[in-house]
Amino acid sequence: MTPPAATRTSARPSRPAFACSECGWTTSKWVGRCGECQEWGTVSESAGPTAGPRTAATSPARTPARPIDQIPVDAARAVPTGVAELDRVLGGGLVPGAVVLLAGEPGVGKSTLLLDVASIAAASGRTVLYVTGEESAGQVRLRAERIGALDPNLLLAAETDLGTVLGHIEATDPYLLVLDSVQTIASAQVEGGPGGVAQVKEVAGAIIAAAKGRDMPVLLVGHVTKDGSVAGPRTLEHLVDVVCQFEGDRHSSLRMVRAVKNRYGATDEVGCFELTETGIVGLADPSGLFLSHTVAETPGTCVTVTLEGRRPLPLEVQSLAVPTTLANPRRTTNGIDSSRVAMILAVMHRFAGLRAEQLDMYISTIGGLRVVEPSADLAIALAAASAVSHRPVSRGTVAIGEVGLSGDLRPVSALGRRLAEAARLGLRRAIVPQASFDALDQVPAGMTVLPAVHVAQAAELALGPADERTGAANR
């Protein structure tokens, strides 16, 4: 006899599941290559889902729900770290109980920056616990001596076991915890080696629970993959409160910290640092790294102002044109996308009379800053035209604008902020798109703004008429 529908139960067996050890992507069957991160040999069998329906038991609430206007906010106020550039990115400082993940390539300066933050907090008389899983305690001590971060309130432990780390937190009750790095800590209660998906989730969950329960801010160091994204499962980025990316070229002293996620502030702020032999120093005014200090006017250079988040950064573009005997002239760039440069040169050839088909063109930025914003297009175009014509852009001129394929100058955002930064540096002449000039509320004192609607008009304003530029190039 068939049982009633109310008492019928499902007896479907659980299906095996396979998961990627790098990113956590799951599939019902084994594959050799992960469908998410495209890594080979990282997919292995994991425990499948349990069969049968699940119900959650009701439990009494620890604290009753209250009206939102009666919730205290004093405990959610940010406390400055003492590093102004980091506070800019975090939104004012560290919020009690906040968990911040700082990710970056090896050797970029993550450990140095966080050790500096830890020493400043310890110097104020509060206990700070620094846990390292990648280096020995002696190595961290040597770095602390080099950057002047020795303080008796800064406690150091070299551990890789999660239970031991939690025991240190219980014994010391620190004001701030620095964990370097989250991928090196493992729990004995979870299978798999350090850095695996299950281990990272377990470690992050336990540390976050400790941070929220004690109102203890936590700074986590994270690894990155080959493409620069945070290593490990995406769940890690969802669990933490703030995710910061530490960027920098190993051949340059410039380092930049930007927030990818921030529950307590904006994500369009950027902090600039300089990595030196004695540590890492915040740069409130990094313009000296991106501008040359030559007095004479030099052909092939042009200054622009880009935006990194909400921060205006002046930048000098340099160009060099030399004759070539090659059928395909070289187009070499540094700090600028090569395809973008090729497009700009084509537009200048078509609409501004730039003859560079028999010239090797080398275009670079100063200071190692990589330009991705289209507002630098006009400066690149004028620097290339200046190098080809041997006519310098007049000193004190800044060029801001995006160049379209038809040669028109497209508007840029925050022109007033860019011009104010240029005026602060002593630049007194600006070539900008007409549309941006029409929307400008106020021109900085002492600055002359020359609007243009086409790249050929901008080249004439900067370098003179086309026939004069062609004659100078022939000479």
Tab-separated table of C-alpha atoms in Angstrom:
chain	number	residue	atom	x	y	z
A	1	MET	CA	0.000	0.000	0.000
A	2	THR	CA	1.301	3.443	-0.931
A	3	PRO	CA	2.033	5.606	2.106
A	4	PRO	CA	0.280	8.972	2.420
A	5	ALA	CA	1.986	11.994	0.861
A	6	ALA	CA	2.466	13.569	4.291
A	7	THR	CA	4.657	10.685	5.473
A	8	ARG	CA	6.503	10.057	2.192
A	9	THR	CA	10.242	10.698	2.489
A	10	SER	CA	12.935	11.171	-0.120
A	11	ALA	CA	15.700	8.628	-0.242
A	12	ARG	CA	17.828	10.116	-3.010
A	13	PRO	CA	21.494	9.320	-2.471
A	14	SER	CA	23.894	12.201	-2.119
A	15	ARG	CA	25.859	12.981	-5.274
A	16	PRO	CA	29.627	13.410	-5.169
A	17	ALA	CA	30.861	17.008	-5.516
A	18	PHE	CA	34.173	18.327	-6.790
A	19	ALA	CA	35.717	21.633	-5.738
A	20	CYS	CA	38.687	23.738	-6.859
A	21	SER	CA	41.315	24.133	-4.170
A	22	GLU	CA	42.283	27.586	-5.465
A	23	CYS	CA	39.013	29.483	-5.844
A	24	GLY	CA	36.336	27.163	-4.394
A	25	TRP	CA	34.433	26.606	-7.666
A	26	THR	CA	32.282	23.461	-7.473
A	27	THR	CA	30.977	21.020	-10.074
A	28	SER	CA	29.082	17.733	-10.039
A	29	LYS	CA	31.730	15.894	-12.063
A	30	TRP	CA	35.492	15.939	-12.222
A	31	VAL	CA	37.221	18.159	-14.762
A	32	GLY	CA	40.903	18.737	-15.340
A	33	ARG	CA	40.650	22.526	-15.491
A	34	CYS	CA	38.740	24.831	-13.158
A	35	GLY	CA	35.914	26.645	-14.860
A	36	GLU	CA	36.399	29.764	-12.708
A	37	CYS	CA	40.133	30.438	-12.278
A	38	GLN	CA	41.243	28.288	-15.265
A	39	GLU	CA	43.910	26.494	-13.221
A	40	TRP	CA	44.843	22.906	-14.155
A	41	GLY	CA	44.788	20.003	-11.684
A	42	THR	CA	43.143	21.894	-8.817
A	43	VAL	CA	39.720	20.173	-8.917
A	44	SER	CA	39.332	17.288	-6.469
A	45	GLU	CA	36.466	15.395	-4.849
A	46	SER	CA	34.938	16.886	-1.729
A	47	ALA	CA	32.156	15.861	0.590
A	48	GLY	CA	28.821	15.961	-1.198
A	49	PRO	CA	25.698	17.581	0.205
A	50	THR	CA	23.746	15.627	2.703
A	51	ALA	CA	20.363	14.259	1.614
A	52	GLY	CA	17.048	15.055	3.207
A	53	PRO	CA	15.351	18.250	4.266
A	54	ARG	CA	16.817	20.511	6.944
A	55	THR	CA	14.985	22.693	9.422
A	56	ALA	CA	16.433	25.351	11.711
A	57	ALA	CA	15.492	25.302	15.374
A	58	THR	CA	14.240	28.490	16.951
A	59	SER	CA	16.406	29.938	19.723
A	60	PRO	CA	15.852	32.991	21.945
A	61	ALA	CA	17.605	36.202	20.905
A	62	ARG	CA	20.518	37.355	23.059
A	63	THR	CA	19.523	41.012	22.789
A	64	PRO	CA	16.118	42.338	21.723
A	65	ALA	CA	15.727	44.273	18.512
A	66	ARG	CA	15.751	48.034	19.091
A	67	PRO	CA	14.763	51.080	17.013
A	68	ILE	CA	17.573	52.111	14.717
A	69	ASP	CA	17.803	55.622	16.173
A	70	GLN	CA	18.570	54.126	19.608
A	71	ILE	CA	21.596	52.124	18.455
A	72	PRO	CA	24.826	53.595	19.950
A	73	VAL	CA	27.434	54.629	17.388
A	74	ASP	CA	30.364	55.516	19.638
A	75	ALA	CA	31.816	52.027	19.274
A	76	ALA	CA	31.730	52.364	15.476
A	77	ARG	CA	33.890	55.487	15.322
A	78	ALA	CA	37.133	55.124	13.402
A	79	VAL	CA	40.360	55.529	15.369
A	80	PRO	CA	43.314	56.953	13.380
A	81	THR	CA	46.240	54.588	12.879
A	82	GLY	CA	48.861	57.328	12.853
A	83	VAL	CA	49.620	56.705	9.149
A	84	ALA	CA	47.736	59.467	7.355
A	85	GLU	CA	47.804	57.890	3.897
A	86	LEU	CA	46.389	54.618	5.227
A	87	ASP	CA	43.717	56.482	7.189
A	88	ARG	CA	42.712	58.216	3.946
A	89	VAL	CA	42.017	54.830	2.335
A	90	LEU	CA	40.313	53.273	5.377
A	91	GLY	CA	37.947	56.202	5.814
A	92	GLY	CA	39.530	57.808	8.874
A	93	GLY	CA	41.199	54.864	10.617
A	94	LEU	CA	40.396	51.493	12.155
A	95	VAL	CA	36.897	50.826	13.482
A	96	PRO	CA	36.793	48.606	16.625
A	97	GLY	CA	36.041	45.053	15.534
A	98	ALA	CA	36.807	45.749	11.866
A	99	VAL	CA	38.743	43.170	9.850
A	100	VAL	CA	40.946	44.630	7.103
A	101	LEU	CA	42.492	42.445	4.385
A	102	LEU	CA	45.610	43.909	2.750
A	103	ALA	CA	46.645	42.019	-0.391
A	104	GLY	CA	49.588	42.552	-2.696
A	105	GLU	CA	52.467	40.938	-4.533
A	106	PRO	CA	55.449	39.533	-2.598
A	107	GLY	CA	57.985	42.187	-1.657
A	108	VAL	CA	55.698	45.162	-2.261
A	109	GLY	CA	55.887	46.243	1.405
A	110	LYS	CA	52.763	44.849	3.089
A	111	SER	CA	54.562	43.522	6.172
A	112	THR	CA	56.621	46.700	6.515
A	113	LEU	CA	53.542	48.924	6.435
A	114	LEU	CA	51.580	46.855	8.960
A	115	LEU	CA	54.574	46.567	11.278
A	116	ASP	CA	54.801	50.362	11.219
A	117	VAL	CA	51.077	50.633	12.044
A	118	ALA	CA	51.489	48.114	14.875
A	119	SER	CA	54.432	50.002	16.387
A	120	ILE	CA	52.540	53.313	16.332
A	121	ALA	CA	49.605	51.716	18.158
A	122	ALA	CA	51.986	50.110	20.677
A	123	ALA	CA	53.738	53.434	21.293
A	124	SER	CA	50.440	54.857	22.548
A	125	GLY	CA	50.513	52.366	25.444
A	126	ARG	CA	48.132	49.749	24.021
A	127	THR	CA	48.947	46.061	23.579
A	128	VAL	CA	49.408	44.924	19.982
A	129	LEU	CA	49.795	41.288	18.923
A	130	TYR	CA	51.721	40.608	15.711
A	131	VAL	CA	51.447	36.991	14.518
A	132	THR	CA	53.699	35.915	11.674
A	133	GLY	CA	53.319	32.621	9.860
A	134	GLU	CA	55.738	33.289	7.011
A	135	GLU	CA	58.855	34.470	8.830
A	136	SER	CA	60.637	33.664	12.033
A	137	ALA	CA	60.387	35.977	15.015
A	138	GLY	CA	64.036	36.939	14.516
A	139	GLN	CA	63.425	38.099	10.953
A	140	VAL	CA	60.552	40.303	12.057
A	141	ARG	CA	62.705	41.685	14.885
A	142	LEU	CA	65.414	42.679	12.377
A	143	ARG	CA	62.871	44.487	10.217
A	144	ALA	CA	61.491	46.249	13.284
A	145	GLU	CA	64.981	47.466	14.171
A	146	ARG	CA	65.519	48.738	10.623
A	147	ILE	CA	62.320	50.812	10.556
A	148	GLY	CA	62.419	51.833	14.240
A	149	ALA	CA	59.395	49.799	15.342
A	150	LEU	CA	60.685	48.314	18.609
A	151	ASP	CA	58.276	48.782	21.503
A	152	PRO	CA	57.648	46.639	24.618
A	153	ASN	CA	53.890	46.788	24.012
A	154	LEU	CA	54.313	45.148	20.606
A	155	LEU	CA	54.070	41.395	21.202
A	156	LEU	CA	55.401	39.035	18.533
A	157	ALA	CA	54.517	35.375	17.943
A	158	ALA	CA	55.540	33.050	15.117
A	159	GLU	CA	52.659	30.560	14.796
A	160	THR	CA	50.855	28.637	12.054
A	161	ASP	CA	48.207	26.844	14.134
A	162	LEU	CA	44.828	28.516	14.501
A	163	GLY	CA	44.212	27.155	18.000
A	164	THR	CA	47.530	28.550	19.221
A	165	VAL	CA	46.800	31.944	17.657
A	166	LEU	CA	43.429	32.076	19.428
A	167	GLY	CA	45.201	31.102	22.652
A	168	HIS	CA	47.587	34.065	22.242
A	169	ILE	CA	44.602	36.366	21.731
A	170	GLU	CA	42.961	35.011	24.895
A	171	ALA	CA	46.152	35.386	26.942
A	172	THR	CA	47.193	38.880	25.788
A	173	ASP	CA	43.797	40.530	25.060
A	174	PRO	CA	45.340	42.860	22.447
A	175	TYR	CA	43.953	46.158	21.232
A	176	LEU	CA	45.086	45.331	17.667
A	177	LEU	CA	45.901	42.048	15.930
A	178	VAL	CA	48.110	41.765	12.845
A	179	LEU	CA	48.086	38.358	11.118
A	180	ASP	CA	50.731	37.790	8.434
A	181	SER	CA	49.356	36.007	6.524
A	182	VAL	CA	45.918	34.380	6.561
A	183	GLN	CA	47.011	31.759	3.995
A	184	THR	CA	49.740	30.385	6.302
A	185	ILE	CA	47.476	29.598	9.267
A	186	ALA	CA	45.756	26.199	9.456
A	187	SER	CA	43.234	24.580	11.788
A	188	ALA	CA	43.691	21.036	13.069
A	189	GLN	CA	39.907	20.580	12.908
A	190	VAL	CA	39.783	20.955	9.115
A	191	GLU	CA	41.330	18.724	6.502
A	192	GLY	CA	43.723	20.135	3.927
A	193	GLY	CA	46.886	22.172	4.013
A	194	PRO	CA	47.269	25.891	4.767
A	195	GLY	CA	45.902	28.136	2.053
A	196	GLY	CA	43.186	25.725	0.906
A	197	VAL	CA	39.604	26.839	0.510
A	198	ALA	CA	38.337	25.085	3.642
A	199	GLN	CA	41.298	26.228	5.747
A	200	VAL	CA	41.037	29.878	4.684
A	201	LYS	CA	37.306	29.907	5.444
A	202	GLU	CA	37.850	28.329	8.883
A	203	VAL	CA	40.732	30.641	9.824
A	204	ALA	CA	38.981	33.775	8.602
A	205	GLY	CA	35.730	32.836	10.362
A	206	ALA	CA	37.457	32.205	13.688
A	207	ILE	CA	39.517	35.405	13.543
A	208	ILE	CA	36.482	37.487	12.567
A	209	ALA	CA	34.463	35.996	15.420
A	210	ALA	CA	37.236	36.900	17.869
A	211	ALA	CA	37.451	40.431	16.435
A	212	LYS	CA	33.719	41.090	16.701
A	213	GLY	CA	33.455	39.589	20.176
A	214	ARG	CA	36.309	41.712	21.568
A	215	ASP	CA	35.884	44.898	19.461
A	216	MET	CA	39.437	44.214	18.329
A	217	PRO	CA	40.504	45.542	14.916
A	218	VAL	CA	42.391	42.988	12.840
A	219	LEU	CA	44.795	43.537	9.942
A	220	LEU	CA	45.151	40.470	7.706
A	221	VAL	CA	47.843	40.046	5.059
A	222	GLY	CA	46.663	38.204	1.952
A	223	HIS	CA	48.407	36.685	-1.043
A	224	VAL	CA	47.509	37.445	-4.654
A	225	THR	CA	47.259	35.272	-7.749
A	226	LYS	CA	49.143	35.728	-11.003
A	227	ASP	CA	46.543	38.166	-12.334
A	228	GLY	CA	46.737	40.325	-9.178
A	229	SER	CA	43.442	39.304	-7.523
A	230	VAL	CA	43.189	38.163	-3.904
A	231	ALA	CA	44.161	34.496	-3.574
A	232	GLY	CA	41.744	32.011	-2.040
A	233	PRO	CA	37.951	31.772	-2.137
A	234	ARG	CA	35.860	34.835	-2.898
A	235	THR	CA	34.148	34.144	0.423
A	236	LEU	CA	37.190	35.652	2.151
A	237	GLU	CA	36.536	39.053	0.558
A	238	HIS	CA	32.868	38.847	1.531
A	239	LEU	CA	33.654	37.992	5.157
A	240	VAL	CA	36.061	40.851	5.899
A	241	ASP	CA	34.993	44.480	6.263
A	242	VAL	CA	37.688	46.162	4.166
A	243	VAL	CA	39.754	44.850	1.254
A	244	CYS	CA	42.790	46.915	0.271
A	245	GLN	CA	45.068	46.340	-2.704
A	246	PHE	CA	48.754	47.177	-2.303
A	247	GLU	CA	50.252	48.041	-5.691
A	248	GLY	CA	53.696	49.010	-6.884
A	249	ASP	CA	56.450	48.275	-9.351
A	250	ARG	CA	59.389	46.506	-7.766
A	251	HIS	CA	61.728	48.769	-9.774
A	252	SER	CA	60.122	51.932	-8.402
A	253	SER	CA	59.874	53.305	-4.882
A	254	LEU	CA	56.235	54.335	-5.352
A	255	ARG	CA	53.589	52.242	-3.600
A	256	MET	CA	49.838	52.805	-3.777
A	257	VAL	CA	47.075	51.446	-1.540
A	258	ARG	CA	43.491	51.507	-2.803
A	259	ALA	CA	40.322	50.130	-1.206
A	260	VAL	CA	38.457	47.552	-3.282
A	261	LYS	CA	35.767	47.136	-0.613
A	262	ASN	CA	35.080	49.323	2.403
A	263	ARG	CA	32.074	49.066	4.716
A	264	TYR	CA	33.141	52.168	6.640
A	265	GLY	CA	34.168	54.594	3.907
A	266	ALA	CA	34.605	55.324	0.223
A	267	THR	CA	36.353	53.034	-2.235
A	268	ASP	CA	37.689	55.800	-4.478
A	269	GLU	CA	40.521	56.995	-2.218
A	270	VAL	CA	44.180	56.181	-2.879
A	271	GLY	CA	47.119	56.322	-0.487
A	272	CYS	CA	50.625	56.995	-1.804
A	273	PHE	CA	53.765	55.691	-0.107
A	274	GLU	CA	57.473	55.631	-0.804
A	275	LEU	CA	59.419	52.497	0.106
A	276	THR	CA	62.862	53.378	1.446
A	277	GLU	CA	65.687	51.529	3.182
A	278	THR	CA	64.417	52.685	6.556
A	279	GLY	CA	60.787	51.738	6.001
A	280	ILE	CA	57.743	53.018	4.191
A	281	VAL	CA	56.795	56.692	4.246
A	282	GLY	CA	53.450	58.255	3.342
A	283	LEU	CA	53.486	60.843	0.564
A	284	ALA	CA	50.977	63.601	1.147
A	285	ASP	CA	52.284	65.326	-2.015
A	286	PRO	CA	53.653	62.731	-4.472
A	287	SER	CA	53.925	65.187	-7.383
A	288	GLY	CA	57.719	65.264	-7.126
A	289	LEU	CA	57.877	61.628	-8.220
A	290	PHE	CA	55.961	62.218	-11.447
A	291	LEU	CA	57.342	65.540	-12.683
A	292	SER	CA	60.832	66.283	-13.997
A	293	HIS	CA	62.747	69.233	-12.560
A	294	THR	CA	64.394	70.552	-15.725
A	295	VAL	CA	64.246	74.324	-16.197
A	296	ALA	CA	64.676	74.508	-19.973
A	297	GLU	CA	61.804	73.737	-22.338
A	298	THR	CA	62.351	70.303	-23.870
A	299	PRO	CA	60.612	68.970	-26.985
A	300	GLY	CA	58.620	65.802	-26.422
A	301	THR	CA	57.235	66.496	-22.935
A	302	CYS	CA	53.781	67.446	-21.729
A	303	VAL	CA	52.171	67.581	-18.286
A	304	THR	CA	48.695	66.319	-17.419
A	305	VAL	CA	46.687	65.669	-14.240
A	306	THR	CA	45.093	62.249	-13.779
A	307	LEU	CA	42.690	61.065	-11.107
A	308	GLU	CA	43.481	58.096	-8.899
A	309	GLY	CA	40.157	57.616	-7.178
A	310	ARG	CA	39.348	61.122	-5.979
A	311	ARG	CA	42.984	62.166	-5.767
A	312	PRO	CA	44.476	64.325	-8.551
A	313	LEU	CA	48.008	63.292	-9.505
A	314	PRO	CA	50.132	65.432	-11.855
A	315	LEU	CA	52.035	63.410	-14.420
A	316	GLU	CA	54.595	64.188	-17.094
A	317	VAL	CA	54.516	62.290	-20.381
A	318	GLN	CA	57.762	62.087	-22.360
A	319	SER	CA	58.119	61.155	-26.017
A	320	LEU	CA	61.142	60.516	-28.240
A	321	ALA	CA	61.107	60.270	-32.054
A	322	VAL	CA	64.118	58.958	-33.976
A	323	PRO	CA	64.508	57.999	-37.668
A	324	THR	CA	64.291	54.319	-38.505
A	325	THR	CA	65.162	52.076	-41.434
A	326	LEU	CA	62.684	49.378	-40.415
A	327	ALA	CA	59.633	48.634	-42.530
A	328	ASN	CA	57.532	48.667	-39.339
A	329	PRO	CA	58.686	51.477	-37.011
A	330	ARG	CA	58.899	50.701	-33.312
A	331	ARG	CA	56.215	51.878	-30.933
A	332	THR	CA	57.613	51.357	-27.427
A	333	THR	CA	55.708	52.481	-24.331
A	334	ASN	CA	56.301	52.449	-20.603
A	335	GLY	CA	53.468	53.115	-18.179
A	336	ILE	CA	50.973	53.645	-21.022
A	337	ASP	CA	48.889	51.091	-22.888
A	338	SER	CA	50.532	50.468	-26.270
A	339	SER	CA	47.236	50.037	-28.124
A	340	ARG	CA	46.038	53.385	-26.753
A	341	VAL	CA	49.223	55.064	-28.001
A	342	ALA	CA	48.821	53.477	-31.452
A	343	MET	CA	45.271	54.846	-31.660
A	344	ILE	CA	46.350	58.350	-30.636
A	345	LEU	CA	49.187	58.378	-33.178
A	346	ALA	CA	46.748	57.309	-35.891
A	347	VAL	CA	44.350	60.127	-34.955
A	348	MET	CA	47.196	62.664	-34.956
A	349	HIS	CA	48.367	61.407	-38.353
A	350	ARG	CA	44.877	61.712	-39.836
A	351	PHE	CA	43.739	65.026	-38.350
A	352	ALA	CA	46.830	66.933	-37.113
A	353	GLY	CA	49.397	66.192	-39.831
A	354	LEU	CA	51.702	64.111	-37.610
A	355	ARG	CA	54.160	62.301	-39.909
A	356	ALA	CA	55.651	59.459	-37.864
A	357	GLU	CA	55.587	56.568	-40.357
A	358	GLN	CA	59.396	56.760	-40.756
A	359	LEU	CA	60.106	57.309	-37.065
A	360	ASP	CA	60.523	55.076	-34.047
A	361	MET	CA	58.353	56.442	-31.242
A	362	TYR	CA	59.173	55.921	-27.557
A	363	ILE	CA	56.581	57.215	-25.084
A	364	SER	CA	56.907	56.899	-21.304
A	365	THR	CA	55.723	58.313	-17.993
A	366	ILE	CA	57.944	59.562	-15.172
A	367	GLY	CA	58.063	57.897	-11.762
A	368	GLY	CA	56.670	54.481	-12.663
A	369	LEU	CA	53.001	55.518	-12.532
A	370	ARG	CA	50.830	53.535	-14.934
A	371	VAL	CA	48.232	55.615	-16.753
A	372	VAL	CA	44.859	53.996	-17.456
A	373	GLU	CA	42.642	57.090	-17.454
A	374	PRO	CA	41.627	58.468	-20.881
A	375	SER	CA	42.140	62.064	-19.711
A	376	ALA	CA	45.867	61.647	-20.442
A	377	ASP	CA	45.208	61.170	-24.176
A	378	LEU	CA	45.708	64.839	-25.037
A	379	ALA	CA	49.044	65.019	-23.191
A	380	ILE	CA	50.240	61.893	-25.037
A	381	ALA	CA	49.195	63.395	-28.371
A	382	LEU	CA	50.909	66.728	-27.700
A	383	ALA	CA	54.085	65.050	-26.401
A	384	ALA	CA	54.289	62.949	-29.577
A	385	ALA	CA	53.649	65.962	-31.810
A	386	SER	CA	56.268	67.958	-29.899
A	387	ALA	CA	58.862	65.209	-30.323
A	388	VAL	CA	58.230	64.890	-34.059
A	389	SER	CA	58.185	68.653	-34.762
A	390	HIS	CA	61.063	69.493	-32.361
A	391	ARG	CA	58.885	72.286	-30.951
A	392	PRO	CA	58.495	72.227	-27.148
A	393	VAL	CA	55.210	72.745	-25.357
A	394	SER	CA	55.568	76.015	-23.481
A	395	ARG	CA	56.630	75.588	-19.901
A	396	GLY	CA	53.787	75.818	-17.400
A	397	THR	CA	51.226	74.224	-19.733
A	398	VAL	CA	48.992	71.338	-18.699
A	399	ALA	CA	46.873	69.329	-21.173
A	400	ILE	CA	43.794	67.394	-20.042
A	401	GLY	CA	41.351	65.622	-22.326
A	402	GLU	CA	40.241	62.384	-23.956
A	403	VAL	CA	40.849	62.032	-27.707
A	404	GLY	CA	38.147	60.379	-29.812
A	405	LEU	CA	38.699	58.479	-33.049
A	406	SER	CA	37.272	61.414	-34.988
A	407	GLY	CA	39.825	63.738	-33.389
A	408	ASP	CA	37.298	65.427	-31.117
A	409	LEU	CA	38.168	66.173	-27.493
A	410	ARG	CA	35.758	64.473	-25.141
A	411	PRO	CA	34.957	65.891	-21.673
A	412	VAL	CA	36.672	64.666	-18.512
A	413	SER	CA	35.404	64.486	-14.948
A	414	ALA	CA	36.433	66.710	-12.017
A	415	LEU	CA	38.168	69.314	-14.203
A	416	GLY	CA	38.048	71.917	-11.425
A	417	ARG	CA	39.903	69.632	-9.037
A	418	ARG	CA	42.527	68.867	-11.673
A	419	LEU	CA	43.084	72.531	-12.505
A	420	ALA	CA	43.364	73.431	-8.817
A	421	GLU	CA	46.133	70.850	-8.403
A	422	ALA	CA	47.890	72.144	-11.524
A	423	ALA	CA	47.690	75.731	-10.246
A	424	ARG	CA	49.109	74.638	-6.897
A	425	LEU	CA	52.177	73.299	-8.707
A	426	GLY	CA	52.712	76.565	-10.579
A	427	LEU	CA	51.192	75.608	-13.939
A	428	ARG	CA	49.509	78.659	-15.416
A	429	ARG	CA	48.172	77.532	-18.812
A	430	ALA	CA	45.704	74.706	-19.430
A	431	ILE	CA	44.374	73.181	-22.656
A	432	VAL	CA	41.080	71.412	-21.973
A	433	PRO	CA	38.010	70.151	-23.894
A	434	GLN	CA	35.408	72.798	-24.674
A	435	ALA	CA	32.592	70.727	-23.110
A	436	SER	CA	34.444	70.455	-19.797
A	437	PHE	CA	35.255	74.170	-19.833
A	438	ASP	CA	31.585	75.064	-20.351
A	439	ALA	CA	30.656	73.069	-17.227
A	440	LEU	CA	33.484	74.557	-15.133
A	441	ASP	CA	32.271	76.616	-12.181
A	442	GLN	CA	35.454	78.523	-11.422
A	443	VAL	CA	38.911	78.934	-12.938
A	444	PRO	CA	41.803	78.914	-10.428
A	445	ALA	CA	43.349	82.307	-9.833
A	446	GLY	CA	46.255	83.106	-12.123
A	447	MET	CA	45.501	80.300	-14.607
A	448	THR	CA	44.580	80.774	-18.265
A	449	VAL	CA	42.308	78.052	-19.651
A	450	LEU	CA	42.290	77.468	-23.418
A	451	PRO	CA	39.304	75.342	-24.510
A	452	ALA	CA	39.490	73.262	-27.685
A	453	VAL	CA	37.012	71.061	-29.529
A	454	HIS	CA	39.464	69.123	-31.719
A	455	VAL	CA	42.916	67.642	-31.277
A	456	ALA	CA	44.227	69.679	-34.240
A	457	GLN	CA	43.102	72.879	-32.500
A	458	ALA	CA	44.777	71.751	-29.275
A	459	ALA	CA	48.020	71.022	-31.143
A	460	GLU	CA	47.907	74.513	-32.677
A	461	LEU	CA	47.387	76.097	-29.257
A	462	ALA	CA	50.325	74.168	-27.795
A	463	LEU	CA	52.814	74.062	-30.681
A	464	GLY	CA	51.740	76.591	-33.278
A	465	PRO	CA	50.201	76.206	-36.768
A	466	ALA	CA	50.614	72.912	-38.628
A	467	ASP	CA	52.828	74.393	-41.358
A	468	GLU	CA	55.285	75.696	-38.768
A	469	ARG	CA	55.397	72.324	-37.043
A	470	THR	CA	56.021	70.561	-40.359
A	471	GLY	CA	58.811	72.994	-41.240
A	472	ALA	CA	60.474	72.479	-37.870
A	473	ALA	CA	60.303	68.695	-38.319
A	474	ASN	CA	61.935	68.902	-41.754
A	475	ARG	CA	64.762	70.972	-40.306
